[in-house]
mmCIF file of C-alpha atoms in Angstrom:
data_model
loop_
_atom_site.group_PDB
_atom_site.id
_atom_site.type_symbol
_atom_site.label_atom_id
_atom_site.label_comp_id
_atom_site.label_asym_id
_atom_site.label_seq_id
_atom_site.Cartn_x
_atom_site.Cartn_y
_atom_site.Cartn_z
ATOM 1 C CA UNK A 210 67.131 60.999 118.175
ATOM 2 C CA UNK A 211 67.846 64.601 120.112
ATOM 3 C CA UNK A 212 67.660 67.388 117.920
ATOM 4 C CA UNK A 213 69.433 70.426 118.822
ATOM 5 C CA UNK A 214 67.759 73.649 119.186
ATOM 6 C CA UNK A 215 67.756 77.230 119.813
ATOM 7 C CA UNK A 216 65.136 79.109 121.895
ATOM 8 C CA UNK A 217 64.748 83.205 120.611
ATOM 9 C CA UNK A 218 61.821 84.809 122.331
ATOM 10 C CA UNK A 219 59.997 82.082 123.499
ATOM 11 C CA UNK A 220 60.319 80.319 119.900
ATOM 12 C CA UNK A 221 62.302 77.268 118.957
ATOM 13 C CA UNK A 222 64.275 76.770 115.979
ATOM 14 C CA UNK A 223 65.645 72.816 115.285
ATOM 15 C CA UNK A 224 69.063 73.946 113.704
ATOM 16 C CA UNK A 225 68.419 71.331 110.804
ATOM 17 C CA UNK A 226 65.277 72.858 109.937
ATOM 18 C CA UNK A 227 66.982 76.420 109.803
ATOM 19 C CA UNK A 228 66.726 76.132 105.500
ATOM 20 C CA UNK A 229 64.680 73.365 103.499
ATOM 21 C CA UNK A 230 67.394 70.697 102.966
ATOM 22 C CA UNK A 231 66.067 69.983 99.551
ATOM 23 C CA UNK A 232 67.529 72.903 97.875
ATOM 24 C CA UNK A 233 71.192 71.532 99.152
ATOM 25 C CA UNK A 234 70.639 68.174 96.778
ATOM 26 C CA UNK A 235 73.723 67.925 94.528
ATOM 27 C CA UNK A 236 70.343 67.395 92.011
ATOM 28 C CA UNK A 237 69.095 71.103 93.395
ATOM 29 C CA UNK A 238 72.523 72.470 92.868
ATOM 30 C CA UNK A 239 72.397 71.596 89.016
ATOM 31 C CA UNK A 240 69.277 72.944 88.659
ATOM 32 C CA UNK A 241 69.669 76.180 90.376
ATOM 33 C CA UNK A 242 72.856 77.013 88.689
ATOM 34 C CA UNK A 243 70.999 76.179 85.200
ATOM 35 C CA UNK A 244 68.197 78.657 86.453
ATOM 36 C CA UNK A 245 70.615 81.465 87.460
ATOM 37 C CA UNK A 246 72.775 80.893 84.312
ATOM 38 C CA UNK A 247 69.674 81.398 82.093
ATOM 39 C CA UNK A 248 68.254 84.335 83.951
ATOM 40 C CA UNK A 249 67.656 87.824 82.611
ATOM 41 C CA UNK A 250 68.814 90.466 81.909
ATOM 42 C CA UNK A 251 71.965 89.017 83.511
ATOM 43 C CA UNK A 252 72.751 85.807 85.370
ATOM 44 C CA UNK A 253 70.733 86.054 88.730
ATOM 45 C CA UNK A 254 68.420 83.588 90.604
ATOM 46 C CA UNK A 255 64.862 83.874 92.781
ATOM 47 C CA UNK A 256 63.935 81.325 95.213
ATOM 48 C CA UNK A 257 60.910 80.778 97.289
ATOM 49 C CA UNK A 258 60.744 79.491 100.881
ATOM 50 C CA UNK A 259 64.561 78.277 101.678
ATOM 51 C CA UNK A 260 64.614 79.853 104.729
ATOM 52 C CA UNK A 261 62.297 78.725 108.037
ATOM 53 C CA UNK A 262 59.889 81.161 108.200
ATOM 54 C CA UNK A 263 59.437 81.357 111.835
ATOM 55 C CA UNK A 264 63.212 82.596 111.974
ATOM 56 C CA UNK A 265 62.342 85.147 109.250
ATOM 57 C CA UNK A 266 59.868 86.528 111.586
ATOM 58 C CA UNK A 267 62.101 86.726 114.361
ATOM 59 C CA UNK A 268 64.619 88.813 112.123
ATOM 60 C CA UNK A 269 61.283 91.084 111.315
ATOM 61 C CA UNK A 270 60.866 91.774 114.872
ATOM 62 C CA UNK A 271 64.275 92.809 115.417
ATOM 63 C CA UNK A 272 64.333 95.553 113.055
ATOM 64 C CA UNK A 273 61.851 97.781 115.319
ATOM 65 C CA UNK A 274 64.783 97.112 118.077
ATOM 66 C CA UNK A 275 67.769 97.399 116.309
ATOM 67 C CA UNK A 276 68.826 100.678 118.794
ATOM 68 C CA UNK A 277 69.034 103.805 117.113
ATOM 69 C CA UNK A 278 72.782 104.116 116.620
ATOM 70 C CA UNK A 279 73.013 101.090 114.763
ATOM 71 C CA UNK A 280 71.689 102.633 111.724
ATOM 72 C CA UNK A 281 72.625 104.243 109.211
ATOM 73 C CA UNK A 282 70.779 106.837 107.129
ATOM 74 C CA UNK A 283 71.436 107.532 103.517
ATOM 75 C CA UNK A 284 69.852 110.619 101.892
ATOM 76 C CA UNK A 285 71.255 111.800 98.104
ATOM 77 C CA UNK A 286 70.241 112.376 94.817
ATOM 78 C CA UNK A 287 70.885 108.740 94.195
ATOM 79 C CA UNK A 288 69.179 106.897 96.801
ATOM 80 C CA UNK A 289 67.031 107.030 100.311
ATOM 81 C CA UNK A 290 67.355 104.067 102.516
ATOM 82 C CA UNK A 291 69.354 103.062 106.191
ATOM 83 C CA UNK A 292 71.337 100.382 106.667
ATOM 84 C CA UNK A 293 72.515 98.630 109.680
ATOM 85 C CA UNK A 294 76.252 99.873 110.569
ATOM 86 C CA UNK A 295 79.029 97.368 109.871
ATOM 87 C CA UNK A 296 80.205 95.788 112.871
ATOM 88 C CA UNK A 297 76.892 96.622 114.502
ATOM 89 C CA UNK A 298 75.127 94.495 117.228
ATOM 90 C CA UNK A 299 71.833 92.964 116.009
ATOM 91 C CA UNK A 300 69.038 90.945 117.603
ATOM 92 C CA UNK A 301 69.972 86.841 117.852
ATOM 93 C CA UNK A 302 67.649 86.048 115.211
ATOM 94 C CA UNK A 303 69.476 88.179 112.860
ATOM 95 C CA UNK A 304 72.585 86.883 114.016
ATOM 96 C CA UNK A 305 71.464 83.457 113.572
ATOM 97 C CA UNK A 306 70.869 84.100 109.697
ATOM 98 C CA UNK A 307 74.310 85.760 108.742
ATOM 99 C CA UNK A 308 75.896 83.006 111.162
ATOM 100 C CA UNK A 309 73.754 80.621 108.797
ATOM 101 C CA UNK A 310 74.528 82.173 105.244
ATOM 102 C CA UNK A 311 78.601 82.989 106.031
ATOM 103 C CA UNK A 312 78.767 79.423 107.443
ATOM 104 C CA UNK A 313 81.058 77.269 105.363
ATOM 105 C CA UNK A 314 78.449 74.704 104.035
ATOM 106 C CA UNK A 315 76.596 77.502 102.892
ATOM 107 C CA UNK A 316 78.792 79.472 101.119
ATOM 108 C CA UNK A 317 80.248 76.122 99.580
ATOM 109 C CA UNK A 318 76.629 75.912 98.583
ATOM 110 C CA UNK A 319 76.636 79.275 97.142
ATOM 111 C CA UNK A 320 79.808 78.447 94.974
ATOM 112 C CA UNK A 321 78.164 75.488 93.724
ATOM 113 C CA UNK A 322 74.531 77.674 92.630
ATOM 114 C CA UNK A 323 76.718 80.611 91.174
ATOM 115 C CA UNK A 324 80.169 79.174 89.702
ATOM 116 C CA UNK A 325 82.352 81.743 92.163
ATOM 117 C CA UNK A 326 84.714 79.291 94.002
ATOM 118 C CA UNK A 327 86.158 79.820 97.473
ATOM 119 C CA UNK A 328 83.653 82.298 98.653
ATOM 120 C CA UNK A 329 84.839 84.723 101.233
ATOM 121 C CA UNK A 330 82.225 86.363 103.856
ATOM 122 C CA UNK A 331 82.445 89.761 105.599
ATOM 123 C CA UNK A 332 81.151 88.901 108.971
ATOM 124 C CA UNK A 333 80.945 93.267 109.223
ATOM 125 C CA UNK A 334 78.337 93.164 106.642
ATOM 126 C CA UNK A 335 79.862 96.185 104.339
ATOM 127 C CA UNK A 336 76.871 97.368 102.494
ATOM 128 C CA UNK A 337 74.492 94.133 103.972
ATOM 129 C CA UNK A 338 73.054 93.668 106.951
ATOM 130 C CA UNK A 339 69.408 94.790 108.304
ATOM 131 C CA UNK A 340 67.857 97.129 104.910
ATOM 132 C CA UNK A 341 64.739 99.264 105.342
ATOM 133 C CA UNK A 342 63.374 101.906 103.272
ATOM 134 C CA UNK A 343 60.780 103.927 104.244
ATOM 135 C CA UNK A 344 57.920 105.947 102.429
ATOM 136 C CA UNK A 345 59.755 107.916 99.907
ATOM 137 C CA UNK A 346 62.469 105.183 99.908
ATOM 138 C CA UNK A 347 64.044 104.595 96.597
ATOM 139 C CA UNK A 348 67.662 103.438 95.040
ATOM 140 C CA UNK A 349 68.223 104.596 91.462
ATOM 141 C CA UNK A 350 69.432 101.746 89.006
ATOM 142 C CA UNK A 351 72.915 101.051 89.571
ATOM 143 C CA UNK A 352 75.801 98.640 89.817
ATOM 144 C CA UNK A 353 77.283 97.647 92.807
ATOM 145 C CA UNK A 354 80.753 98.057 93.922
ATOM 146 C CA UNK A 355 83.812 95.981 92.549
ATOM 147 C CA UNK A 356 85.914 95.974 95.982
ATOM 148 C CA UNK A 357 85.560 95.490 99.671
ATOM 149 C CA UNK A 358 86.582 99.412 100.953
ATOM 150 C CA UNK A 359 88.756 97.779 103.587
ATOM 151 C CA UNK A 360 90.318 94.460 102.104
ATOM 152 C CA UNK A 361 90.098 95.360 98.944
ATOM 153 C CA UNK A 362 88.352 91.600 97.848
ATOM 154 C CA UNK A 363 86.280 90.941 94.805
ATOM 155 C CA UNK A 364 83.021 91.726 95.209
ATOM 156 C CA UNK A 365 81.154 88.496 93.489
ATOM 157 C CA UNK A 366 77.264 88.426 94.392
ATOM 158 C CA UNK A 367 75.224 89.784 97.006
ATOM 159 C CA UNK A 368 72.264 87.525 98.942
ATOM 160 C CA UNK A 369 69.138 89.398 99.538
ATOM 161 C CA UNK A 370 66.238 87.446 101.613
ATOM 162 C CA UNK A 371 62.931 89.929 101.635
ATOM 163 C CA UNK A 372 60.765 90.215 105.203
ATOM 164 C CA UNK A 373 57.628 92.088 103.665
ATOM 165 C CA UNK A 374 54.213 90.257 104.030
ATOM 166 C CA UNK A 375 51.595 91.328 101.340
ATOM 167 C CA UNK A 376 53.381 93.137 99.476
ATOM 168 C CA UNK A 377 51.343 95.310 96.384
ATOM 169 C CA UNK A 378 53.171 96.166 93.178
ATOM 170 C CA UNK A 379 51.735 99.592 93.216
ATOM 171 C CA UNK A 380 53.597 100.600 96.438
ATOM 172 C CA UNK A 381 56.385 100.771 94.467
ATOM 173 C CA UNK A 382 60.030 99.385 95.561
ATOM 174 C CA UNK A 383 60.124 96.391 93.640
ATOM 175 C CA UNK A 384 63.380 95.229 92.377
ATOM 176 C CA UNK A 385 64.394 96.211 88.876
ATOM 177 C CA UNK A 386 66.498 94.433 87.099
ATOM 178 C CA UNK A 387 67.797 96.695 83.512
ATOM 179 C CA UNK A 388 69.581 96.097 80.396
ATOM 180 C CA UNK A 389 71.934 98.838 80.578
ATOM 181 C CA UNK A 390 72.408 98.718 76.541
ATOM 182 C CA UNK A 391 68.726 99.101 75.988
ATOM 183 C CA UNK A 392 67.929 101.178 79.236
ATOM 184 C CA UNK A 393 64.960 99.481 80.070
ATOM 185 C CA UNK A 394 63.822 97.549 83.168
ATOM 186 C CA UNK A 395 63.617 93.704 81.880
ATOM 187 C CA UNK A 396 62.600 91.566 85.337
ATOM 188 C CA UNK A 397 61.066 92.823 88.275
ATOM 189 C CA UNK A 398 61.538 90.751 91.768
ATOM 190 C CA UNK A 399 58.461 92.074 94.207
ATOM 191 C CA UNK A 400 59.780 92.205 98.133
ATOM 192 C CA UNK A 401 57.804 89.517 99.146
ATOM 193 C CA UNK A 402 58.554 88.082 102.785
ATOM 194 C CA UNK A 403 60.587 84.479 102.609
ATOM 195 C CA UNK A 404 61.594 85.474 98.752
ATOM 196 C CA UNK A 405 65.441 85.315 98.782
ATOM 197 C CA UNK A 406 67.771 86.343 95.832
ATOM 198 C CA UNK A 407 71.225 85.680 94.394
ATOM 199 C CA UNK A 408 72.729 88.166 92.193
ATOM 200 C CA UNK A 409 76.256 87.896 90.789
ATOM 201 C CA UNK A 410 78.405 91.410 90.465
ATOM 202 C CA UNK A 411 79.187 91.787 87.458
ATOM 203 C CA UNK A 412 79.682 94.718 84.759
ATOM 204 C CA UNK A 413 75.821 93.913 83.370
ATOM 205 C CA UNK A 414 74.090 93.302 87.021
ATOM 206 C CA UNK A 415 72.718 96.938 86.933
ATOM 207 C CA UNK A 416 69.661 96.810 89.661
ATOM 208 C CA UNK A 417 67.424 98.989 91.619
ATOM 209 C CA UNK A 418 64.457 100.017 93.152
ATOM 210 C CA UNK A 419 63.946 103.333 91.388
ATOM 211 C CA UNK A 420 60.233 104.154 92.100
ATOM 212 C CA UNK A 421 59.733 105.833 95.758
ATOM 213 C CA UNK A 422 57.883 103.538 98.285
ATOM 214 C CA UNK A 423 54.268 104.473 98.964
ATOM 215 C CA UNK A 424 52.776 101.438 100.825
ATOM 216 C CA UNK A 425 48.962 102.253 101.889
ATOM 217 C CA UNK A 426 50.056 101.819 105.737
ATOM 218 C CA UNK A 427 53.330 103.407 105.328
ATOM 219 C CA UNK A 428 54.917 100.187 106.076
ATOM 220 C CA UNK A 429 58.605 100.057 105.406
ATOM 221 C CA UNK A 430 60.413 97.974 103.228
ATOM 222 C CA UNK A 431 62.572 95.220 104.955
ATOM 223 C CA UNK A 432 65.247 92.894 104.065
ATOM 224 C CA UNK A 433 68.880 91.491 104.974
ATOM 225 C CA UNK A 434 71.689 91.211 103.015
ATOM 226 C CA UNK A 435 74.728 89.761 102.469
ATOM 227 C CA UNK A 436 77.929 89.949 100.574
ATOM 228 C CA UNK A 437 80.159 87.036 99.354
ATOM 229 C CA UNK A 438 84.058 87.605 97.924
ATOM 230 C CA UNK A 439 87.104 86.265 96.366
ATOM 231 C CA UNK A 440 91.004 86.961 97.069
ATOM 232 C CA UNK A 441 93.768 87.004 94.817
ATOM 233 C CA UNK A 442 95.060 82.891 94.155
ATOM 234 C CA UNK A 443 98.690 82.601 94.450
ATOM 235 C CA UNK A 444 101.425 81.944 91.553
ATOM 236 C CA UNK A 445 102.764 78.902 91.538
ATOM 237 C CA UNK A 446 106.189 80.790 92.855
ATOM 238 C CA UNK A 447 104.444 81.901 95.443
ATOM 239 C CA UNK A 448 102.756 78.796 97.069
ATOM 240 C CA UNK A 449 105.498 78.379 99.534
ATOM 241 C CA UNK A 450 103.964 81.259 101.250
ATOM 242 C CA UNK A 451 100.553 78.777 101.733
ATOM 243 C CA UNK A 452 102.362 76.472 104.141
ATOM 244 C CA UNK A 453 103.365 76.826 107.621
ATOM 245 C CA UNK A 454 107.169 77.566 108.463
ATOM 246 C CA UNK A 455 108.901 75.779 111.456
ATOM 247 C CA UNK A 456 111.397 77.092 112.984
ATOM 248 C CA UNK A 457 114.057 73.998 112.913
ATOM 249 C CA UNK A 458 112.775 72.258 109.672
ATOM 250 C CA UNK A 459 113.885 68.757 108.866
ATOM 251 C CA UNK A 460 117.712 68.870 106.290
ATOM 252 C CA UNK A 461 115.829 68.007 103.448
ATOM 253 C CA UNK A 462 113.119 70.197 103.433
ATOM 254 C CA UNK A 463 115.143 73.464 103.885
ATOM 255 C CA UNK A 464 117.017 72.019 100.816
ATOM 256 C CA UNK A 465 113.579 72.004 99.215
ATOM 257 C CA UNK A 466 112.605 74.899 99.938
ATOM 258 C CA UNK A 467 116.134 76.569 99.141
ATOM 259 C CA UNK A 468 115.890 74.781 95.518
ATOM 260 C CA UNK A 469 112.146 76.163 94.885
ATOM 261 C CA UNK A 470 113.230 80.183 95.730
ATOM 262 C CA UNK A 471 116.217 79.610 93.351
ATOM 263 C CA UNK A 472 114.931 77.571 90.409
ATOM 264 C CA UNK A 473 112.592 78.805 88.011
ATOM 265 C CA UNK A 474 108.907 78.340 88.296
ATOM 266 C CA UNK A 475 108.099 76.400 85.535
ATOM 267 C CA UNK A 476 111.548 74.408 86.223
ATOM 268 C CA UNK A 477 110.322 73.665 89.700
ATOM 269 C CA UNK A 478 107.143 72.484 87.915
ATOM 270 C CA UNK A 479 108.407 69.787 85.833
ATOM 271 C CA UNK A 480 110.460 68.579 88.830
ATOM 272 C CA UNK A 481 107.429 68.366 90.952
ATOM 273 C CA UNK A 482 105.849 66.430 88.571
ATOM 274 C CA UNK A 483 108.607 64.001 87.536
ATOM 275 C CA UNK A 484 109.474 63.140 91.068
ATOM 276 C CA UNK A 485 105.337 62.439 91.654
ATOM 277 C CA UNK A 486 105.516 59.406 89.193
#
């Protein structure tokens, strides 16, 4: 059987071995949206090893080429950390893995794990993309945003997959996870390379990495991330707008469609469904 594959840097990645299938079971889905639902101190969810690691290690690699100008550098009272810029160019690896996790199987996945249906990607990568933090680095405890700046869509999670190899708890720059009501940090989720975590937005998800980075080596601290959306669903008065409009329809659909803008929704309801039996 042929098996198609990519070739980055003299490494090949099969495309089916891109994730471990076995966390795509309709068995794994159950179970990981059980895990997430139970988490604390708010619904998020920690899994080990669902990416291939070899294309993790490409995405590593990139980060010490990502040119200058494709960065972004935050500094404020609040946080110190760089971003990639939205929109920006990035290494193939790295494009490989947002092409993977905003592909429609995927996010259909993601939907399934977290409850959030018809999940929207941002293929600019507001706020995600290549992270880094450097010695010093640190993000007080805070919630993330409700709405896309630009579309204005629902935030609903955000996807984090960490690229840090031996990481040590006392470098500081672990993930805290607080109960805002009892201002305390409840869960901690360590960097660790290949670790990869879901966290639903929601007005309890209050996260951060508050302690400043102090690795022995002054490595940085490395991840990607994602965000994932929803839109607005239409009223059922609206739903004519879903459909495509020809421009010389057939008699009896412009009568249709005539009738619907004129008769009340929930009369054009009823009608729908007494002409269906």
């Amino acid at each position: 059987m042929q098996v198609d594959c990519v070739t980055i840097r003299g490494t090949s990645l099969c495309l089916d071995e891109l994730v471990d299938l076995s966390f795509f079971t309709p068995e794994a889905r159950q179970r990981l949206r059980a895990q997430l639902s139970a988490a604390v101190p708010f619904p998020h969810l920690v899994v080990e090893g669902l990416f291939n690691p070899d294309l993790l290690n490409l995405v590593l690699e990139e980060f010490d080429t990502h040119r200058a100008a494709g960065w972004q550098d935050v500094q404020s009272s609040y946080e110190r950390t760089r971003r990639s810029v939205p929109g920006a160019a990035i290494g193939p690896a790295s494009q490989l893995y947002f092409d993977l996790v905003n592909s429609g199987w995927f996010t259909t996945w993601l939907s399934d794990v977290s409850g959030a249906p018809h999940l929207i990607p941002d293929p600019l990568r507001h706020g995600g993309g290549l992270h880094e933090s450097r010695t010093g680095g640190s993000f007080a405890i805070h919630r993330d945003f409700d709405r896309h700046p630009k579309t204005g869509l629902k935030n609903e999670m955000v996807f984090i997959t960490y690229l840090n190899r031996g990481w040590q708890p006392e470098w500081g720059s672990a993930l805290e996870l607080w109960d805002a009501k009892e201002g305390r940090c409840v869960t901690t989720v360590q960097p660790e390379f290949g670790r990869t975590l879901l966290m639903p937005h929601g007005p309890a998800s209050f996260h951060g990495h508050p302690t400043p980075l102090k690795a022995a080596d002054d490595r940085p601290r490395r991840s990607v991330a994602a965000y994932f959306y929803t839109g607005t669903p239409l009223l059922e008065q609206d739903l004519d707008r879903a459909i495509s409009v020809f421009i010389a329809p057939r008699r009896i659909h412009s009568a249709k469609a005539t009738l619907r803008r004129w008769m009340p929704p929930i009369l054009w309801s009823l009608m729908k469904k007494t002409t269906q039996h």
